[in-house]
mmCIF file of C-alpha atoms and ligand atoms in Angstrom:
data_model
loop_
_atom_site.group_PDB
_atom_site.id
_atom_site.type_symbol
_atom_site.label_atom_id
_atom_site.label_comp_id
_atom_site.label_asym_id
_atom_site.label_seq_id
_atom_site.Cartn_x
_atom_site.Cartn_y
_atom_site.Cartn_z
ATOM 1 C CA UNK A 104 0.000 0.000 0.000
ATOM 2 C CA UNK A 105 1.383 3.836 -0.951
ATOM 3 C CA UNK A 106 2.108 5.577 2.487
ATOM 4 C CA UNK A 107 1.320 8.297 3.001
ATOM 5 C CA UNK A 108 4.683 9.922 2.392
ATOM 6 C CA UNK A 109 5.035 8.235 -0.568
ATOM 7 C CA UNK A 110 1.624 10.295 -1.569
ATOM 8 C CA UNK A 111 2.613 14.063 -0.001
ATOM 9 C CA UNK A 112 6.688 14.054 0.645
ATOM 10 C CA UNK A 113 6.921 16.162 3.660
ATOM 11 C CA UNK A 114 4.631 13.645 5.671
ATOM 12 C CA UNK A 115 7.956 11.424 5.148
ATOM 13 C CA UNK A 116 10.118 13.590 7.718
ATOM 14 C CA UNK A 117 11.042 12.741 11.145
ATOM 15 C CA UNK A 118 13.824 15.049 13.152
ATOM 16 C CA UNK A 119 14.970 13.156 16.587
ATOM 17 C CA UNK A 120 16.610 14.709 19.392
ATOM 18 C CA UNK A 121 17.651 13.319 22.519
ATOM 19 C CA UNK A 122 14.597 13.560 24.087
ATOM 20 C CA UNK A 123 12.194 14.871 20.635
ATOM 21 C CA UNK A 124 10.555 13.033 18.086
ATOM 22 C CA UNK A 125 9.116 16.030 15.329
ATOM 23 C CA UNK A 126 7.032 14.948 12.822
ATOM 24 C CA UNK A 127 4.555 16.787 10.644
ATOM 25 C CA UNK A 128 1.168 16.867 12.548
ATOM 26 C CA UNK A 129 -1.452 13.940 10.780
ATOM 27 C CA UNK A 130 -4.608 14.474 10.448
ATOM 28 C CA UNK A 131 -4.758 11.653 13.243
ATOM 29 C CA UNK A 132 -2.760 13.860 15.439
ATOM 30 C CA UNK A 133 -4.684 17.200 15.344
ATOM 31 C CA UNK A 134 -7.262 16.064 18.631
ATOM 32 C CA UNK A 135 -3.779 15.375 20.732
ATOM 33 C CA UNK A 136 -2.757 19.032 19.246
ATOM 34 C CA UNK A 137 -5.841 20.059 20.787
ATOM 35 C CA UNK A 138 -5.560 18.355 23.991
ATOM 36 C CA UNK A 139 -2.554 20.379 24.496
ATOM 37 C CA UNK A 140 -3.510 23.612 23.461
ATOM 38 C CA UNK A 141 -6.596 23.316 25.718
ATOM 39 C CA UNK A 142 -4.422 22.584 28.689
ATOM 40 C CA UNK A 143 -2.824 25.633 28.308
ATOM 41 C CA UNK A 144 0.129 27.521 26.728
ATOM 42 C CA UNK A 145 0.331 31.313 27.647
ATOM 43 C CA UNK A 146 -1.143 33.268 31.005
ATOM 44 C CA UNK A 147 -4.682 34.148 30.286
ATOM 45 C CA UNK A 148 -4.808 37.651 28.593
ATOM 46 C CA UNK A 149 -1.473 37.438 27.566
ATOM 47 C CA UNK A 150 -1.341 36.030 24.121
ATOM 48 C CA UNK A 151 2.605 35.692 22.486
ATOM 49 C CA UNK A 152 0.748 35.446 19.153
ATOM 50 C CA UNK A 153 -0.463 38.099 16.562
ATOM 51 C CA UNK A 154 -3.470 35.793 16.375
ATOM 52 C CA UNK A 155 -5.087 34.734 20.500
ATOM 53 C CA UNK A 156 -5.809 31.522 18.930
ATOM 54 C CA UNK A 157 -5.433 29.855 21.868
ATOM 55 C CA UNK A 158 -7.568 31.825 23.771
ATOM 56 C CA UNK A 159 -10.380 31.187 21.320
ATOM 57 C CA UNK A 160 -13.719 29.565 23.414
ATOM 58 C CA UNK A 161 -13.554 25.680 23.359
ATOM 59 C CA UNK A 162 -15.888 25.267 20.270
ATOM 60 C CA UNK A 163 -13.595 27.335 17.802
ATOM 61 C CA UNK A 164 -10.143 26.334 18.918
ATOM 62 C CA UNK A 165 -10.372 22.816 17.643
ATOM 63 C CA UNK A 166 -12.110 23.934 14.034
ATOM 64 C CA UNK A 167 -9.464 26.645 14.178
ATOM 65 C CA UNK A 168 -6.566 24.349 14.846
ATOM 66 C CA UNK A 169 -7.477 21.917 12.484
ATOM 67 C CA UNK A 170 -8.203 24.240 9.587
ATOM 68 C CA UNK A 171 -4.520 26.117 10.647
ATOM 69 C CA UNK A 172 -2.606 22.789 9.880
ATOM 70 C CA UNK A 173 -4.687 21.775 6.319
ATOM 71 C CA UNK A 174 -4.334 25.486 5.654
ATOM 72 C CA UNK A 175 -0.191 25.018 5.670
ATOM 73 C CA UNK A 176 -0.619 21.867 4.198
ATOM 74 C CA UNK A 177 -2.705 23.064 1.219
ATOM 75 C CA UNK A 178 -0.690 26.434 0.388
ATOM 76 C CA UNK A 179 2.587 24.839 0.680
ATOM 77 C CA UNK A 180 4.448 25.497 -2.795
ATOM 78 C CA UNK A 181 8.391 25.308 -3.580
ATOM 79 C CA UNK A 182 8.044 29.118 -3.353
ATOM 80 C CA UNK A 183 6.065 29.653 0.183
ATOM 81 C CA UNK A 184 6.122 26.884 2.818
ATOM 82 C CA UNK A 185 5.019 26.143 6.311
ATOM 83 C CA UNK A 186 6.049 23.026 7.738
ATOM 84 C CA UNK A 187 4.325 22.339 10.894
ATOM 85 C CA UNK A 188 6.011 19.632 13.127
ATOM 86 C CA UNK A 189 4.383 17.831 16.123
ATOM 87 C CA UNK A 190 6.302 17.698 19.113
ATOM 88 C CA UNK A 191 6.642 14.594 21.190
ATOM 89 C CA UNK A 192 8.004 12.859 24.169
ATOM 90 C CA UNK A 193 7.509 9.962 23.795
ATOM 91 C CA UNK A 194 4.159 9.267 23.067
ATOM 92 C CA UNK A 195 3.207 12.731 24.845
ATOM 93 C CA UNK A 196 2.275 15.523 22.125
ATOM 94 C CA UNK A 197 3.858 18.701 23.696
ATOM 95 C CA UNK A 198 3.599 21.206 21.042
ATOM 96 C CA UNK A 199 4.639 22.712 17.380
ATOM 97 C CA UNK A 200 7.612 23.935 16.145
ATOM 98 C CA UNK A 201 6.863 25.477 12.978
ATOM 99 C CA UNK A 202 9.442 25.863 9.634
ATOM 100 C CA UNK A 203 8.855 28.266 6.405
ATOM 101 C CA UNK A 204 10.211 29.949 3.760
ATOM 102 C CA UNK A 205 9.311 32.228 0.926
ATOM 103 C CA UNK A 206 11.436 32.143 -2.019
ATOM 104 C CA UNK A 207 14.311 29.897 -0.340
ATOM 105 C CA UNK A 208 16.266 28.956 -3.800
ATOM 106 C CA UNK A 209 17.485 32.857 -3.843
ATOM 107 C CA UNK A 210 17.039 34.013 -0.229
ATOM 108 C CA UNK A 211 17.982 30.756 1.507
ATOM 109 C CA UNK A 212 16.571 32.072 4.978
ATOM 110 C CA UNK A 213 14.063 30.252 7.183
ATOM 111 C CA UNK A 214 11.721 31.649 10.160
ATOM 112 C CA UNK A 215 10.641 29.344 12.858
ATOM 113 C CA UNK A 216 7.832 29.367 15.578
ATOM 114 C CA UNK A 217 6.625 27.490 18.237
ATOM 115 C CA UNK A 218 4.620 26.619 21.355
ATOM 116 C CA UNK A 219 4.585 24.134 24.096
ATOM 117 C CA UNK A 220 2.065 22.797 26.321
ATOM 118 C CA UNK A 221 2.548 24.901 29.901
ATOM 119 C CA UNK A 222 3.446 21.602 31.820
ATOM 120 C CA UNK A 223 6.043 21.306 29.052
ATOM 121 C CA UNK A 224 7.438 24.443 29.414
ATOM 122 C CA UNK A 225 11.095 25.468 31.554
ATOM 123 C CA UNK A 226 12.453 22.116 30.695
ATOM 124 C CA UNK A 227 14.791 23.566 27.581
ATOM 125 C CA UNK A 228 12.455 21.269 25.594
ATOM 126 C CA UNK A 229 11.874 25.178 23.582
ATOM 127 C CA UNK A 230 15.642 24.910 22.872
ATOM 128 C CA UNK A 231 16.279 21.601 21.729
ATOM 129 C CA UNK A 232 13.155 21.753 19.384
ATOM 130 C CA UNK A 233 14.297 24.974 17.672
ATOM 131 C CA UNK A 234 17.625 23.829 17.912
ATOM 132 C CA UNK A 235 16.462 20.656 15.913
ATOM 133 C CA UNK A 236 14.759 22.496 13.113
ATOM 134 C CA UNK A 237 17.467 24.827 12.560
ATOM 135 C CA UNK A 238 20.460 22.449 12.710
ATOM 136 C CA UNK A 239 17.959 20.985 9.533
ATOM 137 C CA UNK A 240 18.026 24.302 8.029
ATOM 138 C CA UNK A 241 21.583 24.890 8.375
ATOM 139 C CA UNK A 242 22.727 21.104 7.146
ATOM 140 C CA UNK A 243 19.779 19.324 5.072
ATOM 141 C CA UNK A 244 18.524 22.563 3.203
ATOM 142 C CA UNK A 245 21.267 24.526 2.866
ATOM 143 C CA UNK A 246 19.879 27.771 5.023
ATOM 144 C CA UNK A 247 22.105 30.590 5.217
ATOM 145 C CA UNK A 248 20.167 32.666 8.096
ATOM 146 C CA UNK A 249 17.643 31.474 10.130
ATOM 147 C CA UNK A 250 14.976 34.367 11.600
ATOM 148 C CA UNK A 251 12.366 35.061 14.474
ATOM 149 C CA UNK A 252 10.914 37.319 16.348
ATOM 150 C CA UNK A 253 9.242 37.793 19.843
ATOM 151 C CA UNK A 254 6.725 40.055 21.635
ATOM 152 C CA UNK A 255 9.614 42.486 23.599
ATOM 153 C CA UNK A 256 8.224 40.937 26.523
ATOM 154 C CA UNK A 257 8.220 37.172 25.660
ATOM 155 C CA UNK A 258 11.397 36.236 27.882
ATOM 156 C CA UNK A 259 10.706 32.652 27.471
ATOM 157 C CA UNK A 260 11.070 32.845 23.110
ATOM 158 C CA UNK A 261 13.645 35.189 23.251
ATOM 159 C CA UNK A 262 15.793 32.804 26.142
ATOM 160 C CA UNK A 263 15.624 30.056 23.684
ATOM 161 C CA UNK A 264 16.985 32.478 20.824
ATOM 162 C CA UNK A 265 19.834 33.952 22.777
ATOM 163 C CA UNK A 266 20.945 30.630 24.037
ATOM 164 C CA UNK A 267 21.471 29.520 20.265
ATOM 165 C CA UNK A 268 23.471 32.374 19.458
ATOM 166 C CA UNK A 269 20.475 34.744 17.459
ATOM 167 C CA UNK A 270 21.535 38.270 17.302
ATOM 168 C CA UNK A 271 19.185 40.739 17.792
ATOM 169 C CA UNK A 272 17.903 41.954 14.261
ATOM 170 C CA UNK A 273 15.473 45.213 14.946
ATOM 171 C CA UNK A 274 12.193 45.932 16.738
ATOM 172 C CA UNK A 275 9.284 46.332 14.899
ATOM 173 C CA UNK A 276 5.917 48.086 15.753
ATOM 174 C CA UNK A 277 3.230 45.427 14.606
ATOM 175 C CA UNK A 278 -0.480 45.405 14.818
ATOM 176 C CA UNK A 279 -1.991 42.559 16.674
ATOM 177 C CA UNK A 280 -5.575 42.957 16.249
ATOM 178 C CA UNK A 281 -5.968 46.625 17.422
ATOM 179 C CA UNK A 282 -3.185 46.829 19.586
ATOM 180 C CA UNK A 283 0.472 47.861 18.624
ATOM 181 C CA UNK A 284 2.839 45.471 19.829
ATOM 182 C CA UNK A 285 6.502 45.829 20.085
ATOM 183 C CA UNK A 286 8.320 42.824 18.123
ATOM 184 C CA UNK A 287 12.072 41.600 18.233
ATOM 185 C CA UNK A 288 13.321 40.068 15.590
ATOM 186 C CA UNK A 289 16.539 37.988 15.386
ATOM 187 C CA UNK A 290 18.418 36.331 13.476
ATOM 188 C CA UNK A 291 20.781 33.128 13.403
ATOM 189 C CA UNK A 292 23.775 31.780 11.117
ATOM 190 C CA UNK A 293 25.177 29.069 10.552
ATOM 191 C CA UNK A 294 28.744 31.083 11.771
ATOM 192 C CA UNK A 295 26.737 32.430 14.850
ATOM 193 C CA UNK A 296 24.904 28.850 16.031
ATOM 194 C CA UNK A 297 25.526 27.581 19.556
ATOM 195 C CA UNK A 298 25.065 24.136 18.455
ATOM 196 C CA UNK A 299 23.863 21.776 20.898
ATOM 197 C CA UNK A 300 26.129 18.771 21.716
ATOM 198 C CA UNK A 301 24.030 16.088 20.689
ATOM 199 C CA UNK A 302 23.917 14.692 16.760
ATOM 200 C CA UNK A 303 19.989 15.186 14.918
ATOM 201 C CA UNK A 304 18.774 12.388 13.443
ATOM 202 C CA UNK A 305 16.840 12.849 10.104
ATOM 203 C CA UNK A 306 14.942 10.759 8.090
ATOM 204 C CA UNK A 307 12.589 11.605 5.363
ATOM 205 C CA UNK A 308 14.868 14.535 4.172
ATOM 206 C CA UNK A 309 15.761 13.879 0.363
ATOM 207 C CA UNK A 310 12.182 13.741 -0.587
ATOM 208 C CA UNK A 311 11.627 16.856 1.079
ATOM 209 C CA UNK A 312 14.309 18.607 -0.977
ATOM 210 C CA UNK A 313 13.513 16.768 -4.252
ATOM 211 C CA UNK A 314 10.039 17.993 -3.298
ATOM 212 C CA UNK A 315 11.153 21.940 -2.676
ATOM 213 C CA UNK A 316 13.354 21.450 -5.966
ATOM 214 C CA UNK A 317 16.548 21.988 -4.018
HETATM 215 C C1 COA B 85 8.680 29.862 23.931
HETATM 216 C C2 COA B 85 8.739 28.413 24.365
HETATM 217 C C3 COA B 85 8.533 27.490 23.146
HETATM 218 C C4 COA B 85 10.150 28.169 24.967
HETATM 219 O O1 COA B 85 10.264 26.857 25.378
HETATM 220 P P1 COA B 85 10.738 26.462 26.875
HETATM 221 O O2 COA B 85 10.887 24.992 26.877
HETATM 222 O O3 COA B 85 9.803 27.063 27.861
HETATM 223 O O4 COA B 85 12.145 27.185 26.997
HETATM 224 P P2 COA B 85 13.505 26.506 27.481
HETATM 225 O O5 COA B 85 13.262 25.830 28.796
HETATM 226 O O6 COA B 85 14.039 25.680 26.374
HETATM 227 O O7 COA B 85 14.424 27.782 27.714
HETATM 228 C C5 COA B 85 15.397 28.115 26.787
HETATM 229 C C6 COA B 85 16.241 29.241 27.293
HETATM 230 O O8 COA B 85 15.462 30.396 27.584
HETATM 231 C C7 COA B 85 15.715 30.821 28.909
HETATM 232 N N1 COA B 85 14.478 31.300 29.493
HETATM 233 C C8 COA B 85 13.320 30.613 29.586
HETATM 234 N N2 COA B 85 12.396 31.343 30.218
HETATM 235 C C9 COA B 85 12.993 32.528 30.525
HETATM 236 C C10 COA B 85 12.561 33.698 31.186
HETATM 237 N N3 COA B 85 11.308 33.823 31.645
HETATM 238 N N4 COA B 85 13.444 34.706 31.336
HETATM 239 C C11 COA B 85 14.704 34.606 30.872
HETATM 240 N N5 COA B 85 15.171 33.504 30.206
HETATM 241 C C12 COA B 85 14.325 32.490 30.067
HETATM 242 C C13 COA B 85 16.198 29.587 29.612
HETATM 243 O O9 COA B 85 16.992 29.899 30.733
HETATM 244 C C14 COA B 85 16.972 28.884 28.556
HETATM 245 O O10 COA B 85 18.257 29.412 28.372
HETATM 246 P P3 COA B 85 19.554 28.586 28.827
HETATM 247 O O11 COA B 85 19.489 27.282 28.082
HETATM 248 O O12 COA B 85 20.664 29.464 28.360
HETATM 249 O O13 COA B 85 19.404 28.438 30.300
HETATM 250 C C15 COA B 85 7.669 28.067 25.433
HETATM 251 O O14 COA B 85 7.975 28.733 26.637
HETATM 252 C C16 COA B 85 6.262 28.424 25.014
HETATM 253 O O15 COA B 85 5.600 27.636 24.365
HETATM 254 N N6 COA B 85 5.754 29.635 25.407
HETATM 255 C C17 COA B 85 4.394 30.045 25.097
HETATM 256 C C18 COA B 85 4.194 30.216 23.603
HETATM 257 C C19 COA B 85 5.189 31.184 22.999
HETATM 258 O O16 COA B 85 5.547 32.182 23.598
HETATM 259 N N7 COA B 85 5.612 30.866 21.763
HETATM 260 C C20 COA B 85 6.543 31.697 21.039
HETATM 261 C C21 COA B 85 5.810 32.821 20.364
HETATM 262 S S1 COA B 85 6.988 33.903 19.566
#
Protein backbone atom coordinates (compact mmCIF):
# COMPACT_ATOMS: atom_id res chain seq x y z
CA UNK A 1 0.00 0.00 0.00
CA UNK A 2 1.38 3.84 -0.95
CA UNK A 3 2.11 5.58 2.49
CA UNK A 4 1.32 8.30 3.00
CA UNK A 5 4.68 9.92 2.39
CA UNK A 6 5.04 8.23 -0.57
CA UNK A 7 1.62 10.30 -1.57
CA UNK A 8 2.61 14.06 0.00
CA UNK A 9 6.69 14.05 0.64
CA UNK A 10 6.92 16.16 3.66
CA UNK A 11 4.63 13.65 5.67
CA UNK A 12 7.96 11.42 5.15
CA UNK A 13 10.12 13.59 7.72
CA UNK A 14 11.04 12.74 11.14
CA UNK A 15 13.82 15.05 13.15
CA UNK A 16 14.97 13.16 16.59
CA UNK A 17 16.61 14.71 19.39
CA UNK A 18 17.65 13.32 22.52
CA UNK A 19 14.60 13.56 24.09
CA UNK A 20 12.19 14.87 20.63
CA UNK A 21 10.56 13.03 18.09
CA UNK A 22 9.12 16.03 15.33
CA UNK A 23 7.03 14.95 12.82
CA UNK A 24 4.55 16.79 10.64
CA UNK A 25 1.17 16.87 12.55
CA UNK A 26 -1.45 13.94 10.78
CA UNK A 27 -4.61 14.47 10.45
CA UNK A 28 -4.76 11.65 13.24
CA UNK A 29 -2.76 13.86 15.44
CA UNK A 30 -4.68 17.20 15.34
CA UNK A 31 -7.26 16.06 18.63
CA UNK A 32 -3.78 15.38 20.73
CA UNK A 33 -2.76 19.03 19.25
CA UNK A 34 -5.84 20.06 20.79
CA UNK A 35 -5.56 18.36 23.99
CA UNK A 36 -2.55 20.38 24.50
CA UNK A 37 -3.51 23.61 23.46
CA UNK A 38 -6.60 23.32 25.72
CA UNK A 39 -4.42 22.58 28.69
CA UNK A 40 -2.82 25.63 28.31
CA UNK A 41 0.13 27.52 26.73
CA UNK A 42 0.33 31.31 27.65
CA UNK A 43 -1.14 33.27 31.01
CA UNK A 44 -4.68 34.15 30.29
CA UNK A 45 -4.81 37.65 28.59
CA UNK A 46 -1.47 37.44 27.57
CA UNK A 47 -1.34 36.03 24.12
CA UNK A 48 2.61 35.69 22.49
CA UNK A 49 0.75 35.45 19.15
CA UNK A 50 -0.46 38.10 16.56
CA UNK A 51 -3.47 35.79 16.37
CA UNK A 52 -5.09 34.73 20.50
CA UNK A 53 -5.81 31.52 18.93
CA UNK A 54 -5.43 29.85 21.87
CA UNK A 55 -7.57 31.82 23.77
CA UNK A 56 -10.38 31.19 21.32
CA UNK A 57 -13.72 29.56 23.41
CA UNK A 58 -13.55 25.68 23.36
CA UNK A 59 -15.89 25.27 20.27
CA UNK A 60 -13.60 27.33 17.80
CA UNK A 61 -10.14 26.33 18.92
CA UNK A 62 -10.37 22.82 17.64
CA UNK A 63 -12.11 23.93 14.03
CA UNK A 64 -9.46 26.64 14.18
CA UNK A 65 -6.57 24.35 14.85
CA UNK A 66 -7.48 21.92 12.48
CA UNK A 67 -8.20 24.24 9.59
CA UNK A 68 -4.52 26.12 10.65
CA UNK A 69 -2.61 22.79 9.88
CA UNK A 70 -4.69 21.77 6.32
CA UNK A 71 -4.33 25.49 5.65
CA UNK A 72 -0.19 25.02 5.67
CA UNK A 73 -0.62 21.87 4.20
CA UNK A 74 -2.71 23.06 1.22
CA UNK A 75 -0.69 26.43 0.39
CA UNK A 76 2.59 24.84 0.68
CA UNK A 77 4.45 25.50 -2.80
CA UNK A 78 8.39 25.31 -3.58
CA UNK A 79 8.04 29.12 -3.35
CA UNK A 80 6.06 29.65 0.18
CA UNK A 81 6.12 26.88 2.82
CA UNK A 82 5.02 26.14 6.31
CA UNK A 83 6.05 23.03 7.74
CA UNK A 84 4.32 22.34 10.89
CA UNK A 85 6.01 19.63 13.13
CA UNK A 86 4.38 17.83 16.12
CA UNK A 87 6.30 17.70 19.11
CA UNK A 88 6.64 14.59 21.19
CA UNK A 89 8.00 12.86 24.17
CA UNK A 90 7.51 9.96 23.79
CA UNK A 91 4.16 9.27 23.07
CA UNK A 92 3.21 12.73 24.84
CA UNK A 93 2.28 15.52 22.13
CA UNK A 94 3.86 18.70 23.70
CA UNK A 95 3.60 21.21 21.04
CA UNK A 96 4.64 22.71 17.38
CA UNK A 97 7.61 23.93 16.14
CA UNK A 98 6.86 25.48 12.98
CA UNK A 99 9.44 25.86 9.63
CA UNK A 100 8.86 28.27 6.41
CA UNK A 101 10.21 29.95 3.76
CA UNK A 102 9.31 32.23 0.93
CA UNK A 103 11.44 32.14 -2.02
CA UNK A 104 14.31 29.90 -0.34
CA UNK A 105 16.27 28.96 -3.80
CA UNK A 106 17.49 32.86 -3.84
CA UNK A 107 17.04 34.01 -0.23
CA UNK A 108 17.98 30.76 1.51
CA UNK A 109 16.57 32.07 4.98
CA UNK A 110 14.06 30.25 7.18
CA UNK A 111 11.72 31.65 10.16
CA UNK A 112 10.64 29.34 12.86
CA UNK A 113 7.83 29.37 15.58
CA UNK A 114 6.62 27.49 18.24
CA UNK A 115 4.62 26.62 21.35
CA UNK A 116 4.59 24.13 24.10
CA UNK A 117 2.06 22.80 26.32
CA UNK A 118 2.55 24.90 29.90
CA UNK A 119 3.45 21.60 31.82
CA UNK A 120 6.04 21.31 29.05
CA UNK A 121 7.44 24.44 29.41
CA UNK A 122 11.09 25.47 31.55
CA UNK A 123 12.45 22.12 30.69
CA UNK A 124 14.79 23.57 27.58
CA UNK A 125 12.45 21.27 25.59
CA UNK A 126 11.87 25.18 23.58
CA UNK A 127 15.64 24.91 22.87
CA UNK A 128 16.28 21.60 21.73
CA UNK A 129 13.15 21.75 19.38
CA UNK A 130 14.30 24.97 17.67
CA UNK A 131 17.63 23.83 17.91
CA UNK A 132 16.46 20.66 15.91
CA UNK A 133 14.76 22.50 13.11
CA UNK A 134 17.47 24.83 12.56
CA UNK A 135 20.46 22.45 12.71
CA UNK A 136 17.96 20.99 9.53
CA UNK A 137 18.03 24.30 8.03
CA UNK A 138 21.58 24.89 8.38
CA UNK A 139 22.73 21.10 7.15
CA UNK A 140 19.78 19.32 5.07
CA UNK A 141 18.52 22.56 3.20
CA UNK A 142 21.27 24.53 2.87
CA UNK A 143 19.88 27.77 5.02
CA UNK A 144 22.10 30.59 5.22
CA UNK A 145 20.17 32.67 8.10
CA UNK A 146 17.64 31.47 10.13
CA UNK A 147 14.98 34.37 11.60
CA UNK A 148 12.37 35.06 14.47
CA UNK A 149 10.91 37.32 16.35
CA UNK A 150 9.24 37.79 19.84
CA UNK A 151 6.73 40.05 21.64
CA UNK A 152 9.61 42.49 23.60
CA UNK A 153 8.22 40.94 26.52
CA UNK A 154 8.22 37.17 25.66
CA UNK A 155 11.40 36.24 27.88
CA UNK A 156 10.71 32.65 27.47
CA UNK A 157 11.07 32.84 23.11
CA UNK A 158 13.64 35.19 23.25
CA UNK A 159 15.79 32.80 26.14
CA UNK A 160 15.62 30.06 23.68
CA UNK A 161 16.99 32.48 20.82
CA UNK A 162 19.83 33.95 22.78
CA UNK A 163 20.94 30.63 24.04
CA UNK A 164 21.47 29.52 20.27
CA UNK A 165 23.47 32.37 19.46
CA UNK A 166 20.48 34.74 17.46
CA UNK A 167 21.53 38.27 17.30
CA UNK A 168 19.19 40.74 17.79
CA UNK A 169 17.90 41.95 14.26
CA UNK A 170 15.47 45.21 14.95
CA UNK A 171 12.19 45.93 16.74
CA UNK A 172 9.28 46.33 14.90
CA UNK A 173 5.92 48.09 15.75
CA UNK A 174 3.23 45.43 14.61
CA UNK A 175 -0.48 45.40 14.82
CA UNK A 176 -1.99 42.56 16.67
CA UNK A 177 -5.58 42.96 16.25
CA UNK A 178 -5.97 46.62 17.42
CA UNK A 179 -3.18 46.83 19.59
CA UNK A 180 0.47 47.86 18.62
CA UNK A 181 2.84 45.47 19.83
CA UNK A 182 6.50 45.83 20.09
CA UNK A 183 8.32 42.82 18.12
CA UNK A 184 12.07 41.60 18.23
CA UNK A 185 13.32 40.07 15.59
CA UNK A 186 16.54 37.99 15.39
CA UNK A 187 18.42 36.33 13.48
CA UNK A 188 20.78 33.13 13.40
CA UNK A 189 23.77 31.78 11.12
CA UNK A 190 25.18 29.07 10.55
CA UNK A 191 28.74 31.08 11.77
CA UNK A 192 26.74 32.43 14.85
CA UNK A 193 24.90 28.85 16.03
CA UNK A 194 25.53 27.58 19.56
CA UNK A 195 25.06 24.14 18.46
CA UNK A 196 23.86 21.78 20.90
CA UNK A 197 26.13 18.77 21.72
CA UNK A 198 24.03 16.09 20.69
CA UNK A 199 23.92 14.69 16.76
CA UNK A 200 19.99 15.19 14.92
CA UNK A 201 18.77 12.39 13.44
CA UNK A 202 16.84 12.85 10.10
CA UNK A 203 14.94 10.76 8.09
CA UNK A 204 12.59 11.61 5.36
CA UNK A 205 14.87 14.53 4.17
CA UNK A 206 15.76 13.88 0.36
CA UNK A 207 12.18 13.74 -0.59
CA UNK A 208 11.63 16.86 1.08
CA UNK A 209 14.31 18.61 -0.98
CA UNK A 210 13.51 16.77 -4.25
CA UNK A 211 10.04 17.99 -3.30
CA UNK A 212 11.15 21.94 -2.68
CA UNK A 213 13.35 21.45 -5.97
CA UNK A 214 16.55 21.99 -4.02
C1 LIG B 1 8.68 29.86 23.93
C2 LIG B 1 8.74 28.41 24.37
C3 LIG B 1 8.53 27.49 23.15
C4 LIG B 1 10.15 28.17 24.97
O1 LIG B 1 10.26 26.86 25.38
P1 LIG B 1 10.74 26.46 26.88
O2 LIG B 1 10.89 24.99 26.88
O3 LIG B 1 9.80 27.06 27.86
O4 LIG B 1 12.14 27.18 27.00
P2 LIG B 1 13.51 26.51 27.48
O5 LIG B 1 13.26 25.83 28.80
O6 LIG B 1 14.04 25.68 26.37
O7 LIG B 1 14.42 27.78 27.71
C5 LIG B 1 15.40 28.12 26.79
C6 LIG B 1 16.24 29.24 27.29
O8 LIG B 1 15.46 30.40 27.58
C7 LIG B 1 15.71 30.82 28.91
N1 LIG B 1 14.48 31.30 29.49
C8 LIG B 1 13.32 30.61 29.59
N2 LIG B 1 12.40 31.34 30.22
C9 LIG B 1 12.99 32.53 30.53
C10 LIG B 1 12.56 33.70 31.19
N3 LIG B 1 11.31 33.82 31.65
N4 LIG B 1 13.44 34.71 31.34
C11 LIG B 1 14.70 34.61 30.87
N5 LIG B 1 15.17 33.50 30.21
C12 LIG B 1 14.32 32.49 30.07
C13 LIG B 1 16.20 29.59 29.61
O9 LIG B 1 16.99 29.90 30.73
C14 LIG B 1 16.97 28.88 28.56
O10 LIG B 1 18.26 29.41 28.37
P3 LIG B 1 19.55 28.59 28.83
O11 LIG B 1 19.49 27.28 28.08
O12 LIG B 1 20.66 29.46 28.36
O13 LIG B 1 19.40 28.44 30.30
C15 LIG B 1 7.67 28.07 25.43
O14 LIG B 1 7.98 28.73 26.64
C16 LIG B 1 6.26 28.42 25.01
O15 LIG B 1 5.60 27.64 24.36
N6 LIG B 1 5.75 29.63 25.41
C17 LIG B 1 4.39 30.04 25.10
C18 LIG B 1 4.19 30.22 23.60
C19 LIG B 1 5.19 31.18 23.00
O16 LIG B 1 5.55 32.18 23.60
N7 LIG B 1 5.61 30.87 21.76
C20 LIG B 1 6.54 31.70 21.04
C21 LIG B 1 5.81 32.82 20.36
S1 LIG B 1 6.99 33.90 19.57
Amino acid sequence: MTSLAEVWPPFGLTLNTPRLTLRPVLDEDIASAVAAARSGIHQPGKSPFSMPWAELPDDELAPNMAQWYWRCRANFTKESWTLLLGVWNDDEFLGVQDIGAKNFSTLKTVSTGSWLKQAAQGRGIGKEMRAAVVSFAFDYLGAEVAESEAAIWNQQSLGVSTSLGYETNGIFRHAWGEKVEEVQGVRLTPATFKRPDWPLKVQGNEELKTYLGL
